[in-house]
XYZ file of C-alpha atoms in Angstrom:
472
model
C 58.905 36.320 -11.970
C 56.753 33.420 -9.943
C 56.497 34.515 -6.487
C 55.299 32.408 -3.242
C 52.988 33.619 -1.161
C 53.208 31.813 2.249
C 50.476 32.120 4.984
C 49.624 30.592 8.042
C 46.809 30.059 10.870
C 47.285 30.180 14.487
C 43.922 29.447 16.069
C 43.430 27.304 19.496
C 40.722 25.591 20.293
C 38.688 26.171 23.309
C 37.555 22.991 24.813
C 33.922 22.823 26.329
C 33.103 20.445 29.945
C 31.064 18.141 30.241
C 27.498 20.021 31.044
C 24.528 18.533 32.052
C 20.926 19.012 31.650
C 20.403 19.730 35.169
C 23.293 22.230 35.039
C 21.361 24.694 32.957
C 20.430 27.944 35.580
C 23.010 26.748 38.189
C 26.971 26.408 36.020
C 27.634 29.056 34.248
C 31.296 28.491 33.239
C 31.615 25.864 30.040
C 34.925 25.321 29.750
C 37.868 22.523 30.388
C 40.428 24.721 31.984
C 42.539 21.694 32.227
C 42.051 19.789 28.917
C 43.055 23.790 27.581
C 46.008 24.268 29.750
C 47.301 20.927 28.286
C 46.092 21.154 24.705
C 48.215 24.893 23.895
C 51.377 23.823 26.181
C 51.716 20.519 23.843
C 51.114 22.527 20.758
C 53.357 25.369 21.655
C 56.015 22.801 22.428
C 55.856 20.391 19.286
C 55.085 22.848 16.684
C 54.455 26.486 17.283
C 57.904 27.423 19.392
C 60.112 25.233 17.426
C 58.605 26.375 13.652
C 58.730 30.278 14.225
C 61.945 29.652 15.843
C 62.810 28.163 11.935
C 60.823 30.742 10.542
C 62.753 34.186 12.208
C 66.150 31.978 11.451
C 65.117 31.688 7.368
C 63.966 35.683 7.432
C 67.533 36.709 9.662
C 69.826 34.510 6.851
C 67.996 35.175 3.605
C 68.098 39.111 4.717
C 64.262 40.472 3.516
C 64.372 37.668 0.518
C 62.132 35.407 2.566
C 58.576 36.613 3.811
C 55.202 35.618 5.798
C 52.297 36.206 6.675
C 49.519 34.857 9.595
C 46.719 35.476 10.988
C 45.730 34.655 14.690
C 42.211 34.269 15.967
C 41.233 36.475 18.739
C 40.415 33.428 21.729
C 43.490 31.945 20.186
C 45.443 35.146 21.553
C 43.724 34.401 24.520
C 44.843 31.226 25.491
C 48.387 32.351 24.248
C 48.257 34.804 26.591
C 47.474 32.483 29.700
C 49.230 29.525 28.762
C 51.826 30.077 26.300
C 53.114 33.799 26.352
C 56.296 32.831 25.155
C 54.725 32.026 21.731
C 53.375 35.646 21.057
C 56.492 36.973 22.431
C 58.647 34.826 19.388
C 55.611 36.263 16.962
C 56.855 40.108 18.188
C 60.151 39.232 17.282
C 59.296 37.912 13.840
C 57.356 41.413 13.530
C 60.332 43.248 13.808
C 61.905 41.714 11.159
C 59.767 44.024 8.610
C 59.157 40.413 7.226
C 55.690 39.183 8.031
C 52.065 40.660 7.496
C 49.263 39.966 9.962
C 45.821 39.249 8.407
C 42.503 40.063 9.906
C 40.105 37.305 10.145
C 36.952 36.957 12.781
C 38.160 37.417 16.308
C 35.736 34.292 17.349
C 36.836 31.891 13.765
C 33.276 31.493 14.140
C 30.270 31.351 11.123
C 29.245 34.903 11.787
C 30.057 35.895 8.309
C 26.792 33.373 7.241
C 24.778 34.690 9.753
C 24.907 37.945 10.567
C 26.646 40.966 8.656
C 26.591 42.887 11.962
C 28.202 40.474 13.663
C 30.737 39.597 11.407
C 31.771 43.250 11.047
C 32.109 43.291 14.813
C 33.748 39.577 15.098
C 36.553 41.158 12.648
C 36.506 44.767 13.723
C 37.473 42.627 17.087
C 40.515 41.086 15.971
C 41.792 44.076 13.947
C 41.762 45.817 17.155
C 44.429 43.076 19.138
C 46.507 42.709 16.205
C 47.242 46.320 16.060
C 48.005 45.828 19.973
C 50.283 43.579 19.896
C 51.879 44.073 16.560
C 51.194 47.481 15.152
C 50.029 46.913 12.311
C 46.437 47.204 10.938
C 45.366 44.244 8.514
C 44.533 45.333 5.029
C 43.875 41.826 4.121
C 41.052 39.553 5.485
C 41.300 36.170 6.075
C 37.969 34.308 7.125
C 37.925 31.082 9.128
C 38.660 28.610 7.388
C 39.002 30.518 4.014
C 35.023 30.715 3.856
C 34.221 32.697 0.798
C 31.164 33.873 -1.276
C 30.344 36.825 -3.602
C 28.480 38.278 -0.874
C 31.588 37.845 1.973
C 33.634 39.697 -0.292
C 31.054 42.169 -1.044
C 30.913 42.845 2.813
C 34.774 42.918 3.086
C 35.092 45.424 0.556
C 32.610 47.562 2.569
C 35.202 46.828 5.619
C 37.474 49.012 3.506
C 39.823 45.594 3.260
C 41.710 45.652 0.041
C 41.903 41.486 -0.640
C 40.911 38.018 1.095
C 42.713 35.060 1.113
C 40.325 32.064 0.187
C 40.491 28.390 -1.697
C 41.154 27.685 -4.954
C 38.500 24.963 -5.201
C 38.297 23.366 -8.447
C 34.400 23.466 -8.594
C 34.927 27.143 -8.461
C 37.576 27.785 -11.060
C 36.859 25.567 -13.583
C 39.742 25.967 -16.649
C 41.225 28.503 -14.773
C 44.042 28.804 -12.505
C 44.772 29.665 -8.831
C 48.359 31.090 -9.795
C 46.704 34.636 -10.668
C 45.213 37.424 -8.560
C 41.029 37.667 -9.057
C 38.378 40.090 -7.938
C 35.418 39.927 -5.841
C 32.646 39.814 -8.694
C 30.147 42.351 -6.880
C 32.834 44.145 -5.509
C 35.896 44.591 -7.891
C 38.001 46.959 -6.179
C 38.690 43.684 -3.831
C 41.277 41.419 -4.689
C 41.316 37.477 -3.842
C 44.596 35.500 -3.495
C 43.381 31.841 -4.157
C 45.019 29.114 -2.070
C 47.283 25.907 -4.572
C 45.345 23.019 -2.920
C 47.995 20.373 -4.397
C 51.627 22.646 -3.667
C 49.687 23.535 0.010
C 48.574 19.527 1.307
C 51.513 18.410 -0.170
C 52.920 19.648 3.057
C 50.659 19.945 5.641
C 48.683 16.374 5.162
C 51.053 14.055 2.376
C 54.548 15.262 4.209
C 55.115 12.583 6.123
C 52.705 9.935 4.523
C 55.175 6.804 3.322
C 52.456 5.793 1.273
C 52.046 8.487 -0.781
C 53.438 8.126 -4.278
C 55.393 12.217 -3.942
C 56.896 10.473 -0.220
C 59.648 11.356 0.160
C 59.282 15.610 -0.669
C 62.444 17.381 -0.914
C 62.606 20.880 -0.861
C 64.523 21.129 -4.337
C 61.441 18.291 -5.870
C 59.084 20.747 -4.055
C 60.380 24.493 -5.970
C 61.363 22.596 -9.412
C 57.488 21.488 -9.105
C 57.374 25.490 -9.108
C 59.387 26.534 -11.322
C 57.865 24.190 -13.941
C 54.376 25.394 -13.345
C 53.481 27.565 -16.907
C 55.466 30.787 -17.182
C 52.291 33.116 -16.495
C 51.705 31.244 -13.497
C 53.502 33.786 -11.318
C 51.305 33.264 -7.831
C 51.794 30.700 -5.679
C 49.609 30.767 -2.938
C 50.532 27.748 -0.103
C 48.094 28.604 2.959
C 48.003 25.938 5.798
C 47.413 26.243 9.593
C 50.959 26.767 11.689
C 50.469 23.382 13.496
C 50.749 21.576 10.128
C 54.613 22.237 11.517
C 55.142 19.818 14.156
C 51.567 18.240 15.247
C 50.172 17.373 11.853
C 53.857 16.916 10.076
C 55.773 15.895 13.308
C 59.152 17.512 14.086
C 61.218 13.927 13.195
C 59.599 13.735 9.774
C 62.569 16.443 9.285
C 59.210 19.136 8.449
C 61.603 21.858 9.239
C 64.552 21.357 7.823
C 62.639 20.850 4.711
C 60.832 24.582 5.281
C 64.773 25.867 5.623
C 65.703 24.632 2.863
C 63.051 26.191 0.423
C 64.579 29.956 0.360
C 68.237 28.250 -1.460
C 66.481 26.030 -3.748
C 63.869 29.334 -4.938
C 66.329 31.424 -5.148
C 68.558 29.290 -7.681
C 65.317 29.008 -9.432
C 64.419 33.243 -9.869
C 61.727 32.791 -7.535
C 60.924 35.079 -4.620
C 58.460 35.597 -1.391
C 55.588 37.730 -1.247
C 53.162 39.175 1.287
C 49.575 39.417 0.247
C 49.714 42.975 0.750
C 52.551 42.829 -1.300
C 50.957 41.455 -4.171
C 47.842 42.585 -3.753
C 49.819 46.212 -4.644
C 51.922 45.442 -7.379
C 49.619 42.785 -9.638
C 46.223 43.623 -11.068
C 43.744 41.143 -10.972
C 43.017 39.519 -14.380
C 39.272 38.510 -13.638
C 36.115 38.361 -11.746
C 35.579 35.408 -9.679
C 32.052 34.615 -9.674
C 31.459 32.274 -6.365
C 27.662 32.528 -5.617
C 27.769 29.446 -3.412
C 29.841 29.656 -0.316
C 33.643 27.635 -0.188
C 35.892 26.660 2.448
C 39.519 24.650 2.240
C 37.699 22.073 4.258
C 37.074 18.266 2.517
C 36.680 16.936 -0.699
C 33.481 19.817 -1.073
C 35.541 22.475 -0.452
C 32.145 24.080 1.194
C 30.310 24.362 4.408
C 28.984 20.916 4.918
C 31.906 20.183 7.641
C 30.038 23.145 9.862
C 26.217 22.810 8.794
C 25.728 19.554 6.656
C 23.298 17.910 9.348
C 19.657 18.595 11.069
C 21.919 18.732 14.502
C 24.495 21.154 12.993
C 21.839 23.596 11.535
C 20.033 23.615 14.459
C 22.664 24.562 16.877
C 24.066 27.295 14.072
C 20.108 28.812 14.077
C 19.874 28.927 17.897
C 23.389 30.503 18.725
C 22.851 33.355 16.499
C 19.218 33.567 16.857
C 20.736 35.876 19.858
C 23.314 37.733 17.824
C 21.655 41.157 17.678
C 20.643 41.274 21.350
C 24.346 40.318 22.300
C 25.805 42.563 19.874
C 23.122 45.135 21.158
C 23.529 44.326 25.079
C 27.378 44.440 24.642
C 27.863 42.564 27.904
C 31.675 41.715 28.653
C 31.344 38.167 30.430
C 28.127 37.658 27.675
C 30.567 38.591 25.034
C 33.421 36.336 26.244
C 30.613 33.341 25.957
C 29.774 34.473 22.692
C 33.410 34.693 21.408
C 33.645 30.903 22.750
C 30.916 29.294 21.498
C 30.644 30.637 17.772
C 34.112 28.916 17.163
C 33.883 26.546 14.239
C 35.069 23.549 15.775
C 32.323 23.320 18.066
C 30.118 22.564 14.888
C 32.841 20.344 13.089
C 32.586 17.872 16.302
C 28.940 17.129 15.115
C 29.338 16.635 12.014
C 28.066 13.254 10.727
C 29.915 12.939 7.338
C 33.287 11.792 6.474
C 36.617 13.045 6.405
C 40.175 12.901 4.866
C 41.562 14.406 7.458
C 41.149 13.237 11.013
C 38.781 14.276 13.465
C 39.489 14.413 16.880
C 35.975 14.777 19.059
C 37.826 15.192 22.142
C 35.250 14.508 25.095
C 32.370 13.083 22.648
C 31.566 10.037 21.773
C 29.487 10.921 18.803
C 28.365 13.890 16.883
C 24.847 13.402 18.959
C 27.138 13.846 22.185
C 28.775 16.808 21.277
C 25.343 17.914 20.038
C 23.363 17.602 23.311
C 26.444 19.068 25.170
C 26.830 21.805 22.896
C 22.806 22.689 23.229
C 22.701 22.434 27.178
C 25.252 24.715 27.256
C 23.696 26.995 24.576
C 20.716 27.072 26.612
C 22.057 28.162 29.448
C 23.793 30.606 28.123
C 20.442 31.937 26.006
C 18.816 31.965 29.286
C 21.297 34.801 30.597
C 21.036 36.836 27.961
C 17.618 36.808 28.201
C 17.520 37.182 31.965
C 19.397 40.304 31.199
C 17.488 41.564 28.618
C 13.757 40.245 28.864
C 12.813 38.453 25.598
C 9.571 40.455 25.476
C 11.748 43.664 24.626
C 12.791 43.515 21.117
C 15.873 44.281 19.817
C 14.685 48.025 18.788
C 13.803 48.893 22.047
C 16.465 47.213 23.496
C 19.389 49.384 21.375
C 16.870 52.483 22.048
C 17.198 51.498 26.033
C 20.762 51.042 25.937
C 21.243 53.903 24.061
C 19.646 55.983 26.298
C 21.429 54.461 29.187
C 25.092 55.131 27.463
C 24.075 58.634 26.603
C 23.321 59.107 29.888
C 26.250 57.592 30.909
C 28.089 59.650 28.976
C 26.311 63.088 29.927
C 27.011 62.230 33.761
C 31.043 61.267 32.799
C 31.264 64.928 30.892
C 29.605 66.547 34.100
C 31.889 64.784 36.345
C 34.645 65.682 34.442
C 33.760 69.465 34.154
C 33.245 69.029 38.049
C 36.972 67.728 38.097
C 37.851 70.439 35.572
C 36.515 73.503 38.115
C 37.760 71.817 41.092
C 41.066 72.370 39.706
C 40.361 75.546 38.243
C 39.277 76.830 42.239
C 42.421 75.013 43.595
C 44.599 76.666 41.179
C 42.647 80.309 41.955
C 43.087 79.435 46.036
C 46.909 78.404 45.512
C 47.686 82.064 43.628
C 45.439 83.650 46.360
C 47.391 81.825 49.060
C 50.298 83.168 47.454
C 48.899 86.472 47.093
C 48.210 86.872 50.944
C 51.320 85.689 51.908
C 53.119 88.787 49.162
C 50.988 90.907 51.167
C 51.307 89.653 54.561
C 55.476 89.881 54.237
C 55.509 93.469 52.538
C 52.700 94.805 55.823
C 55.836 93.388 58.130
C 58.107 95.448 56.126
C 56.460 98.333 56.264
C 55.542 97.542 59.889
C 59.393 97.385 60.099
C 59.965 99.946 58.427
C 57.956 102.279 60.140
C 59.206 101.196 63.423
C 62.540 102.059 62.583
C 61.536 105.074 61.739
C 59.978 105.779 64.637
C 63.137 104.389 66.834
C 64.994 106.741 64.670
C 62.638 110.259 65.504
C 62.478 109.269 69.372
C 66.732 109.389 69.345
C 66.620 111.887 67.744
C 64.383 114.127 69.937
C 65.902 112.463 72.667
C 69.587 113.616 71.219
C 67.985 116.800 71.080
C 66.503 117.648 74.245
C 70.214 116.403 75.604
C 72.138 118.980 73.855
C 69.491 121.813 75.359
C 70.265 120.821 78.313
């Protein structure tokens, strides 16, 4: 039975100010609060509220038939959280449908993961940790930005203990074979890879609404016959896009959603059913190694990294951010680590890229890739000069994690003493509170006695007195 497995990304991106030169030592706050405020309130608006609105309506009517998953960055939570709470909120409710898997994926959707092992591990270790916050549940399946993928990133994710990634089903990569079967990491088999249908998947989230293309107009019953009619061992449809394909890319009046509502009726007719990756992942073995020595992406005609790091400019801003990496992962510095979080997002590289596109580009405040280059670098350079303002350059990154380490164990040696300080202060107050009752047990049996013994002694005198009466 053919089965679609249908995933989607909710990242945000955070826009950087104008910085200057002469800013370096004296601004240390990089962002456009305002052109951020704007950006998520549109987006939530247009395409996020309004398509998992759609979404929990097609899991509620189809009753557990239709499922999803996503994956959200961790600075897209972020600005959810400050500007659009509502949208994480409708997310919750689509989680308690039983219906939808969350992914991991780096907390930053930065390039860690071709950088920096430690880093990566930390950037997804990151997200894990707010996605079990907010929803529960603890990703099994890894998702990294922008569906990068090598032998080696899977090698590292198996380490993670993650069971799958989701990545692209780039031609260049699978030759004769196809993306509608589950393969394995080829230095790490135990981890499975769902490969994404780049046709069935930007059929919808770039052609949809394109008059010009020769599929325009898609139905949804075209869209599953295409399906159905794929070869009858073809059982895994994969159809990965971002969330804002659904509304902002696709805009709500090219009828986007209805279409999406529509798809559960037509599959059904057609003995085809949803799937989570987890889901799959557990009942279907993979049926070969996927060899991918040279790293992918679902980015351009490439399918590789050239969007991020195909330029002098782009490779030397990618060298010099994580040229710091170990001291910040070291230092672990919250407003340093906020920074850090900021700046390794991808998009921040894709704005200096020099080479061109099928899909458009929006540079924001630049006017060229050299803009967003210089801005990008006086930023960068301020924010290299904190870190090493906090942590001289001369100490290297040994004695630095020896330093710190020292530091936290000490730390941690005076927080058990003060709590064993805590623990005896309540141990005395407890002892003085049973003493306090003790004295007061003694204090009202000595007045009884006292009592007592002054009624007895009322008692002898009448009686003596009685006595020496009748004598007389």
């Amino acid at each position: 039975m053919k089965t679609i497995c249908l995933y989607f990304e909710i990242h945000q991106i955070i826009h950087l100010k104008r910085y200057r030169f002469f800013d370096i030592g004296t601004d240390h706050y990089y962002y456009n609060d305002f052109a951020n405020e704007q950006s998520i309130a549109s987006i939530a608006v247009n395409s996020y509220m309004p398509a998992l609105e759609t979404l929990l309506k097609m899991i509620k009517e189809n009753h557990g038939y239709f499922k999803v998953a996503f994956s959200l960055s961790g600075v897209g939570i972020e600005q959810l959280e400050v500007h659009a709470p509502q949208v994480l909120e409708k997310l919750q409710e689509l989680n308690n449908t039983g219906c939808v898997e969350f992914l991991a994926e780096p907390y930053s959707h930065g390039l860690s993961s071709l950088a920096n092992e430690e880093s990566f591990k930390a950037d997804v270790k990151k997200q894990v940790a707010i996605i079990k916050e907010y929803f529960g549940q603890t990703p099994e399946v890894l998702r990294n930005s922008s569906l990068i993928y090598s032998d080696d990133i899977g090698g590292l994710a198996a380490q993670m203990g993650f069971k799958g990634m989701l990545t692209e089903g780039a031609r260049h990569v699978l030759g004769w074979k196809s993306p509608h079967y589950v393969y394995c990491c080829a230095l790490a088999p135990e981890l499975k890879l769902l490969l994404r249908d780049i046709n069935l998947s930007d059929d919808i989230s770039l052609r949809f609404n394109d008059s010009t293309w020769s599929g325009y107009p898609l139905f949804a019953d075209q869209y599953i016959n295409k399906i159905a009619a794929l070869p009858e061992k073809d059982n895994i449809i994969n159809i990965f896009m971002e969330l804002s394909a659904l509304g902002v890319s696709q805009p709500l009046s090219s009828h986007i959603l209805d279409f999406f509502r529509a798809l559960p009726e037509f599959a059904r007719k057609q003995n085809i059913n949803f799937s989570t990756p987890s889901e799959i992942f557990t009942k279907e073995k993979s049926v070969d190694f996927l060899n991918v020595p040279d790293t992918l992406s679902w980015i351009d005609e490439e399918r590789d990294v050239s969007p991020w790091l195909g330029n002098p400019m782009q490779r030397e801003a990618f060298n010099k951010l994580y040229s710091v990496a170990d001291r910040v992962r070291i230092a672990n510095d919250p407003k340093i680590n906020q920074d850090w979080d900021y700046l390794q997002a991808t998009n921040n590289f894709r704005f200096m890229t020099t080479k061109p596109s099928n899909v458009g580009l929006d540079r924001g405040i630049y006017s060229s890739p050299f803009d967003a280059f210089t801005n990008y670098m006086n930023i960068l350079g301020d924010f290299i000069n904190r870190v090493d303002n906090l942590y001289p350059e001369e100490i290297d990154n040994e004695q630095l994690e020896g330093m710190l380490t020292t530091i936290k164990n000490q730390g941690d040696e005076i927080e058990a003493k003060n709590a064993e300080i805590t623990r005896l202060h309540a141990q005395i107050e407890k002892i003085q509170t049973a003493l306090d009752k003790m004295r007061e047990k003694y204090e009202k049996e000595a007045e009884r006695v006292t009592e007592i013994s002054g009624n007895k002694k009322k008692k002898e005198t009448k009686e003596k007195t009685k006595a020496a009466d009748s004598v007389k």
